[in-house]
mmCIF file of C-alpha atoms and ligand atoms in Angstrom:
data_model
loop_
_atom_site.group_PDB
_atom_site.id
_atom_site.type_symbol
_atom_site.label_atom_id
_atom_site.label_comp_id
_atom_site.label_asym_id
_atom_site.label_seq_id
_atom_site.Cartn_x
_atom_site.Cartn_y
_atom_site.Cartn_z
ATOM 1 C CA UNK A 1 5.695 20.229 0.806
ATOM 2 C CA UNK A 2 2.053 19.246 0.734
ATOM 3 C CA UNK A 3 -0.200 17.857 3.468
ATOM 4 C CA UNK A 4 -3.542 16.898 2.100
ATOM 5 C CA UNK A 5 -6.350 14.389 1.730
ATOM 6 C CA UNK A 6 -8.052 13.024 -1.365
ATOM 7 C CA UNK A 7 -11.690 12.526 -0.442
ATOM 8 C CA UNK A 8 -14.225 10.884 -2.699
ATOM 9 C CA UNK A 9 -16.368 7.788 -3.117
ATOM 10 C CA UNK A 10 -15.065 4.403 -4.314
ATOM 11 C CA UNK A 11 -14.053 4.770 -7.941
ATOM 12 C CA UNK A 12 -13.867 8.583 -7.842
ATOM 13 C CA UNK A 13 -10.304 8.416 -9.156
ATOM 14 C CA UNK A 14 -8.351 8.932 -5.922
ATOM 15 C CA UNK A 15 -5.650 6.407 -6.805
ATOM 16 C CA UNK A 16 -5.526 7.565 -10.424
ATOM 17 C CA UNK A 17 -5.083 11.227 -9.505
ATOM 18 C CA UNK A 18 -2.716 10.362 -6.635
ATOM 19 C CA UNK A 19 -0.189 8.993 -9.147
ATOM 20 C CA UNK A 20 -0.166 12.347 -10.931
ATOM 21 C CA UNK A 21 -0.059 14.411 -7.727
ATOM 22 C CA UNK A 22 2.881 12.369 -6.423
ATOM 23 C CA UNK A 23 4.778 12.959 -9.631
ATOM 24 C CA UNK A 24 4.219 16.720 -9.593
ATOM 25 C CA UNK A 25 4.577 17.466 -5.871
ATOM 26 C CA UNK A 26 6.967 14.685 -4.849
ATOM 27 C CA UNK A 27 4.888 13.766 -1.814
ATOM 28 C CA UNK A 28 4.403 10.322 -0.191
ATOM 29 C CA UNK A 29 1.114 8.660 -1.237
ATOM 30 C CA UNK A 30 -0.561 6.947 1.712
ATOM 31 C CA UNK A 31 -3.512 4.750 0.762
ATOM 32 C CA UNK A 32 -4.886 2.741 3.683
ATOM 33 C CA UNK A 33 -6.584 0.444 1.148
ATOM 34 C CA UNK A 34 -3.193 -0.255 -0.500
ATOM 35 C CA UNK A 35 -1.609 -0.905 2.915
ATOM 36 C CA UNK A 36 -4.326 -3.449 3.741
ATOM 37 C CA UNK A 37 -4.083 -5.145 0.310
ATOM 38 C CA UNK A 38 -0.296 -5.474 0.719
ATOM 39 C CA UNK A 39 -0.865 -7.090 4.127
ATOM 40 C CA UNK A 40 -3.446 -9.478 2.682
ATOM 41 C CA UNK A 41 -1.001 -10.460 -0.060
ATOM 42 C CA UNK A 42 1.724 -11.124 2.515
ATOM 43 C CA UNK A 43 -0.633 -13.067 4.794
ATOM 44 C CA UNK A 44 -0.015 -10.915 7.898
ATOM 45 C CA UNK A 45 -2.290 -10.845 10.965
ATOM 46 C CA UNK A 46 -3.378 -7.328 10.010
ATOM 47 C CA UNK A 47 -4.206 -8.553 6.516
ATOM 48 C CA UNK A 48 -6.343 -11.382 7.917
ATOM 49 C CA UNK A 49 -8.290 -8.957 10.102
ATOM 50 C CA UNK A 50 -8.800 -6.386 7.330
ATOM 51 C CA UNK A 51 -9.800 -8.915 4.667
ATOM 52 C CA UNK A 52 -12.993 -9.913 6.503
ATOM 53 C CA UNK A 53 -14.288 -6.365 6.236
ATOM 54 C CA UNK A 54 -12.896 -5.461 2.818
ATOM 55 C CA UNK A 55 -14.409 -8.459 1.062
ATOM 56 C CA UNK A 56 -17.845 -7.342 2.216
ATOM 57 C CA UNK A 57 -17.208 -3.694 1.361
ATOM 58 C CA UNK A 58 -17.427 -2.723 5.029
ATOM 59 C CA UNK A 59 -15.030 -0.405 6.820
ATOM 60 C CA UNK A 60 -12.137 -1.823 8.812
ATOM 61 C CA UNK A 61 -12.613 -0.802 12.508
ATOM 62 C CA UNK A 62 -11.530 2.762 13.260
ATOM 63 C CA UNK A 63 -8.941 2.058 15.931
ATOM 64 C CA UNK A 64 -7.029 -0.337 13.733
ATOM 65 C CA UNK A 65 -6.995 2.116 10.826
ATOM 66 C CA UNK A 66 -6.021 5.125 12.934
ATOM 67 C CA UNK A 67 -3.052 3.284 14.393
ATOM 68 C CA UNK A 68 -1.808 2.222 10.982
ATOM 69 C CA UNK A 69 -2.263 5.645 9.422
ATOM 70 C CA UNK A 70 -0.629 7.585 12.242
ATOM 71 C CA UNK A 71 2.301 5.122 12.381
ATOM 72 C CA UNK A 72 2.827 5.721 8.694
ATOM 73 C CA UNK A 73 2.615 9.511 9.131
ATOM 74 C CA UNK A 74 5.407 9.356 11.733
ATOM 75 C CA UNK A 75 7.905 8.087 9.182
ATOM 76 C CA UNK A 76 10.736 10.322 8.002
ATOM 77 C CA UNK A 77 9.518 10.796 4.424
ATOM 78 C CA UNK A 78 6.324 12.434 5.721
ATOM 79 C CA UNK A 79 8.291 14.719 8.007
ATOM 80 C CA UNK A 80 10.386 15.772 5.051
ATOM 81 C CA UNK A 81 7.834 15.934 2.214
ATOM 82 C CA UNK A 82 4.368 15.920 3.832
ATOM 83 C CA UNK A 83 1.717 13.440 2.700
ATOM 84 C CA UNK A 84 -1.146 12.728 0.343
ATOM 85 C CA UNK A 85 -3.754 10.649 2.178
ATOM 86 C CA UNK A 86 -6.032 8.489 -0.010
ATOM 87 C CA UNK A 87 -8.912 6.621 1.656
ATOM 88 C CA UNK A 88 -8.118 7.982 5.111
ATOM 89 C CA UNK A 89 -9.876 9.484 7.027
ATOM 90 C CA UNK A 90 -13.140 7.728 6.195
ATOM 91 C CA UNK A 91 -15.251 8.453 9.271
ATOM 92 C CA UNK A 92 -15.680 11.558 11.418
ATOM 93 C CA UNK A 93 -13.902 9.697 14.234
ATOM 94 C CA UNK A 94 -10.876 9.089 11.991
ATOM 95 C CA UNK A 95 -10.876 12.760 10.928
ATOM 96 C CA UNK A 96 -10.899 13.881 14.554
ATOM 97 C CA UNK A 97 -8.030 11.533 15.371
ATOM 98 C CA UNK A 98 -6.075 12.864 12.403
ATOM 99 C CA UNK A 99 -6.683 16.436 13.599
ATOM 100 C CA UNK A 100 -5.458 15.493 17.074
ATOM 101 C CA UNK A 101 -2.380 13.875 15.616
ATOM 102 C CA UNK A 102 -1.562 16.889 13.434
ATOM 103 C CA UNK A 103 -2.205 19.368 16.251
ATOM 104 C CA UNK A 104 0.182 17.350 18.414
ATOM 105 C CA UNK A 105 2.866 17.780 15.745
ATOM 106 C CA UNK A 106 2.051 21.478 15.243
ATOM 107 C CA UNK A 107 0.921 20.765 11.663
ATOM 108 C CA UNK A 108 -2.064 21.847 9.579
ATOM 109 C CA UNK A 109 -3.740 20.429 6.508
ATOM 110 C CA UNK A 110 -3.558 22.183 3.150
ATOM 111 C CA UNK A 111 -6.683 22.296 0.979
ATOM 112 C CA UNK A 112 -8.572 18.988 1.088
ATOM 113 C CA UNK A 113 -9.522 17.699 -2.369
ATOM 114 C CA UNK A 114 -13.005 16.237 -2.779
ATOM 115 C CA UNK A 115 -13.566 14.343 -6.028
ATOM 116 C CA UNK A 116 -17.240 14.356 -7.000
ATOM 117 C CA UNK A 117 -18.639 11.656 -9.308
ATOM 118 C CA UNK A 118 -22.224 10.456 -9.811
ATOM 119 C CA UNK A 119 -23.136 6.976 -8.601
ATOM 120 C CA UNK A 120 -23.891 5.371 -11.992
ATOM 121 C CA UNK A 121 -20.456 6.440 -13.254
ATOM 122 C CA UNK A 122 -18.816 5.026 -10.103
ATOM 123 C CA UNK A 123 -20.374 1.601 -10.632
ATOM 124 C CA UNK A 124 -19.086 1.431 -14.219
ATOM 125 C CA UNK A 125 -15.627 2.505 -13.130
ATOM 126 C CA UNK A 126 -15.396 -0.023 -10.296
ATOM 127 C CA UNK A 127 -16.685 -3.034 -12.197
ATOM 128 C CA UNK A 128 -14.464 -2.200 -15.214
ATOM 129 C CA UNK A 129 -11.267 -1.573 -13.258
ATOM 130 C CA UNK A 130 -8.315 -3.920 -13.690
ATOM 131 C CA UNK A 131 -5.090 -3.757 -11.668
ATOM 132 C CA UNK A 132 -1.598 -5.095 -12.363
ATOM 133 C CA UNK A 133 -0.596 -7.958 -10.065
ATOM 134 C CA UNK A 134 3.049 -7.014 -10.321
ATOM 135 C CA UNK A 135 3.261 -3.190 -10.157
ATOM 136 C CA UNK A 136 -0.244 -2.129 -9.059
ATOM 137 C CA UNK A 137 -0.920 0.086 -12.105
ATOM 138 C CA UNK A 138 -4.635 0.620 -12.622
ATOM 139 C CA UNK A 139 -6.611 0.331 -15.887
ATOM 140 C CA UNK A 140 -10.208 0.336 -17.029
ATOM 141 C CA UNK A 141 -11.521 -2.018 -19.701
ATOM 142 C CA UNK A 142 -13.292 0.879 -21.490
ATOM 143 C CA UNK A 143 -11.879 4.181 -20.172
ATOM 144 C CA UNK A 144 -8.193 3.331 -19.784
ATOM 145 C CA UNK A 145 -7.634 0.048 -21.638
ATOM 146 C CA UNK A 146 -4.179 -1.564 -21.721
ATOM 147 C CA UNK A 147 -2.588 -1.943 -25.172
ATOM 148 C CA UNK A 148 -2.912 -5.711 -24.898
ATOM 149 C CA UNK A 149 -5.903 -7.166 -23.057
ATOM 150 C CA UNK A 150 -5.041 -8.473 -19.579
ATOM 151 C CA UNK A 151 -1.408 -7.289 -19.712
ATOM 152 C CA UNK A 152 0.142 -4.256 -17.983
ATOM 153 C CA UNK A 153 1.589 -1.659 -20.395
ATOM 154 C CA UNK A 154 4.214 -0.611 -17.864
ATOM 155 C CA UNK A 155 5.687 -3.917 -16.704
ATOM 156 C CA UNK A 156 4.038 -6.745 -18.672
ATOM 157 C CA UNK A 157 2.401 -8.074 -15.486
ATOM 158 C CA UNK A 158 -0.950 -9.838 -15.394
ATOM 159 C CA UNK A 159 -4.074 -7.723 -14.808
ATOM 160 C CA UNK A 160 -6.723 -8.845 -12.320
ATOM 161 C CA UNK A 161 -9.994 -7.595 -10.850
ATOM 162 C CA UNK A 162 -9.999 -6.485 -7.201
ATOM 163 C CA UNK A 163 -11.978 -8.848 -4.931
ATOM 164 C CA UNK A 164 -14.252 -5.956 -3.906
ATOM 165 C CA UNK A 165 -14.957 -4.710 -7.448
ATOM 166 C CA UNK A 166 -17.853 -7.076 -8.161
ATOM 167 C CA UNK A 167 -21.290 -5.477 -8.555
ATOM 168 C CA UNK A 168 -22.677 -6.411 -5.123
ATOM 169 C CA UNK A 169 -19.657 -5.383 -3.048
ATOM 170 C CA UNK A 170 -19.097 -2.211 -5.078
ATOM 171 C CA UNK A 171 -22.697 -1.182 -4.427
ATOM 172 C CA UNK A 172 -22.240 -1.754 -0.705
ATOM 173 C CA UNK A 173 -19.001 0.277 -0.685
ATOM 174 C CA UNK A 174 -20.871 3.206 -2.227
ATOM 175 C CA UNK A 175 -23.638 2.886 0.403
ATOM 176 C CA UNK A 176 -21.037 2.760 3.179
ATOM 177 C CA UNK A 177 -19.398 5.849 1.683
ATOM 178 C CA UNK A 178 -22.714 7.730 1.659
ATOM 179 C CA UNK A 179 -23.447 6.819 5.267
ATOM 180 C CA UNK A 180 -20.037 7.031 6.913
ATOM 181 C CA UNK A 181 -17.667 9.073 4.773
ATOM 182 C CA UNK A 182 -19.787 11.700 2.991
ATOM 183 C CA UNK A 183 -20.216 13.618 6.310
ATOM 184 C CA UNK A 184 -16.510 14.467 6.050
ATOM 185 C CA UNK A 185 -17.295 16.884 3.225
ATOM 186 C CA UNK A 186 -19.242 18.949 5.769
ATOM 187 C CA UNK A 187 -16.541 18.440 8.368
ATOM 188 C CA UNK A 188 -13.846 19.972 6.160
ATOM 189 C CA UNK A 189 -16.207 22.591 4.792
ATOM 190 C CA UNK A 190 -16.715 23.807 8.351
ATOM 191 C CA UNK A 191 -12.953 23.877 8.773
ATOM 192 C CA UNK A 192 -12.934 26.038 5.629
ATOM 193 C CA UNK A 193 -10.396 24.146 3.600
ATOM 194 C CA UNK A 194 -11.992 21.977 0.954
ATOM 195 C CA UNK A 195 -12.038 22.191 -2.847
ATOM 196 C CA UNK A 196 -14.798 20.312 -4.677
ATOM 197 C CA UNK A 197 -13.515 19.010 -7.975
ATOM 198 C CA UNK A 198 -15.384 17.395 -10.865
ATOM 199 C CA UNK A 199 -14.023 13.854 -10.865
ATOM 200 C CA UNK A 200 -16.164 12.828 -13.840
ATOM 201 C CA UNK A 201 -14.188 14.968 -16.289
ATOM 202 C CA UNK A 202 -11.365 13.482 -18.397
ATOM 203 C CA UNK A 203 -8.328 12.540 -16.254
ATOM 204 C CA UNK A 204 -6.119 15.440 -17.286
ATOM 205 C CA UNK A 205 -8.888 17.989 -16.774
ATOM 206 C CA UNK A 206 -9.520 16.735 -13.262
ATOM 207 C CA UNK A 207 -5.793 16.852 -12.566
ATOM 208 C CA UNK A 208 -5.574 20.460 -13.808
ATOM 209 C CA UNK A 209 -8.407 21.437 -11.430
ATOM 210 C CA UNK A 210 -6.582 19.748 -8.536
ATOM 211 C CA UNK A 211 -3.381 21.643 -9.326
ATOM 212 C CA UNK A 212 -5.216 24.946 -9.433
ATOM 213 C CA UNK A 213 -6.755 24.160 -6.019
ATOM 214 C CA UNK A 214 -3.435 23.121 -4.462
ATOM 215 C CA UNK A 215 -1.323 25.766 -6.138
ATOM 216 C CA UNK A 216 1.773 25.235 -8.296
HETATM 217 P P1 LIG B 1 -9.746 1.732 -0.944
HETATM 218 O O1 LIG B 1 -8.668 0.967 -1.536
HETATM 219 O O2 LIG B 1 -9.466 3.064 -0.363
HETATM 220 O O3 LIG B 1 -10.917 1.812 -2.011
HETATM 221 P P2 LIG B 1 -12.044 2.901 -2.335
HETATM 222 O O4 LIG B 1 -12.141 4.122 -1.489
HETATM 223 O O5 LIG B 1 -13.260 2.078 -2.435
HETATM 224 O O6 LIG B 1 -11.582 3.553 -3.624
HETATM 225 P P3 LIG B 1 -11.054 2.823 -4.909
HETATM 226 O O7 LIG B 1 -9.621 2.497 -4.751
HETATM 227 O O8 LIG B 1 -11.989 1.740 -5.297
HETATM 228 O O9 LIG B 1 -11.283 4.002 -5.964
HETATM 229 P P4 LIG B 1 -10.356 5.210 -6.389
HETATM 230 O O10 LIG B 1 -11.070 6.465 -5.984
HETATM 231 O O11 LIG B 1 -8.954 5.037 -5.939
HETATM 232 O O12 LIG B 1 -10.494 5.070 -7.950
HETATM 233 P P5 LIG B 1 -9.406 4.701 -9.082
HETATM 234 O O13 LIG B 1 -8.456 5.851 -9.249
HETATM 235 O O14 LIG B 1 -8.840 3.363 -8.879
HETATM 236 O O15 LIG B 1 -10.448 0.885 0.225
HETATM 237 C C1 LIG B 1 -10.785 -0.453 0.056
HETATM 238 C C2 LIG B 1 -11.323 -1.029 1.356
HETATM 239 O O16 LIG B 1 -10.309 -0.953 2.392
HETATM 240 C C3 LIG B 1 -12.528 -0.325 1.983
HETATM 241 O O17 LIG B 1 -13.746 -0.777 1.408
HETATM 242 C C4 LIG B 1 -12.373 -0.683 3.451
HETATM 243 O O18 LIG B 1 -12.832 -1.990 3.698
HETATM 244 C C5 LIG B 1 -10.862 -0.667 3.661
HETATM 245 N N1 LIG B 1 -10.379 0.649 4.104
HETATM 246 C C6 LIG B 1 -9.464 1.441 3.464
HETATM 247 N N2 LIG B 1 -9.258 2.580 4.131
HETATM 248 C C7 LIG B 1 -10.053 2.538 5.226
HETATM 249 C C8 LIG B 1 -10.318 3.439 6.290
HETATM 250 N N3 LIG B 1 -9.698 4.637 6.363
HETATM 251 N N4 LIG B 1 -11.188 3.067 7.237
HETATM 252 C C9 LIG B 1 -11.828 1.876 7.187
HETATM 253 N N5 LIG B 1 -11.644 0.976 6.206
HETATM 254 C C10 LIG B 1 -10.764 1.297 5.226
HETATM 255 O O19 LIG B 1 -10.375 4.695 -10.366
HETATM 256 C C11 LIG B 1 -11.366 3.702 -10.530
HETATM 257 C C12 LIG B 1 -11.478 3.311 -11.998
HETATM 258 O O20 LIG B 1 -11.935 4.431 -12.771
HETATM 259 C C13 LIG B 1 -10.144 2.896 -12.638
HETATM 260 O O21 LIG B 1 -10.378 1.826 -13.492
HETATM 261 C C14 LIG B 1 -9.691 4.146 -13.414
HETATM 262 O O22 LIG B 1 -8.943 3.787 -14.539
HETATM 263 C C15 LIG B 1 -11.023 4.777 -13.815
HETATM 264 N N6 LIG B 1 -10.961 6.252 -13.828
HETATM 265 C C16 LIG B 1 -10.452 7.053 -12.855
HETATM 266 N N7 LIG B 1 -10.592 8.351 -13.172
HETATM 267 C C17 LIG B 1 -11.217 8.383 -14.386
HETATM 268 C C18 LIG B 1 -11.648 9.443 -15.258
HETATM 269 N N8 LIG B 1 -11.487 10.736 -14.929
HETATM 270 N N9 LIG B 1 -12.268 9.112 -16.406
HETATM 271 C C19 LIG B 1 -12.471 7.806 -16.724
HETATM 272 N N10 LIG B 1 -12.079 6.760 -15.975
HETATM 273 C C20 LIG B 1 -11.462 7.041 -14.798
HETATM 274 MG MG1 LIG B 2 -7.915 3.602 -4.775
#
């Protein structure tokens, strides 16, 4: 059982490390970004609302996000196995709402993981990322290249670039992170339960540091 948050700027490796954490700890991975992208793909009302903000690299309004995240946290798999939040909370308001929700359930967070990566590295990671259309697996044209260009190693699906991974939008996402999300590092530091991890190290090294922070 694990109840934690992966904090970190766009491109820090939250999704990449989440795959490994899920495998080791058998915990549901809840990425609000993934939930919105699935809704955009399916053409839902929620997807239409979220897309306006995501395409500009702005945050989706707090109330909408909080409702979606807390609804997801109420599902049985989270009651049974806990949760790994990725991309939520992203503002102090969202963090306070999450605290209220958890307090209401008599639950507490385990150590929050903060992935630290310098801005120039983030830009290279975001603009070089490619994602599988079919299974969602994530690659990087230089760091984690697929065996065959444009094709997913795992399922043979077609790789594409996220709509918000162009230079201009990526830069704005990093600015938005610095202004709105970075204060959460302080927030969880004050609560006394955060581990700062070097997210610029090789993937497996970063994962090993996460495991030592969370415990076996
Ligand atoms: P979201 O989907 O959460 O995107 P993000 O936070 O910008 O983060 P990314 O998914 O871009 O990066 P990541 O940290 O997962 O990195 P990854 O592992 O892929 O949010 C998207 C949008 O949705 C937001 O802009 C907002 O509009 C909206 N939204 C979502 N949640 C919201 C909320 N709570 N409130 C309001 N709005 C919300 O890695 C990146 C690349 O680097 C990959 O190519 C990977 O292969 C490579 N890589 C990773 N680790 C390493 C390593 N150690 N070495 C070398 N390469 C690496
Ligand atoms: Mg991600």
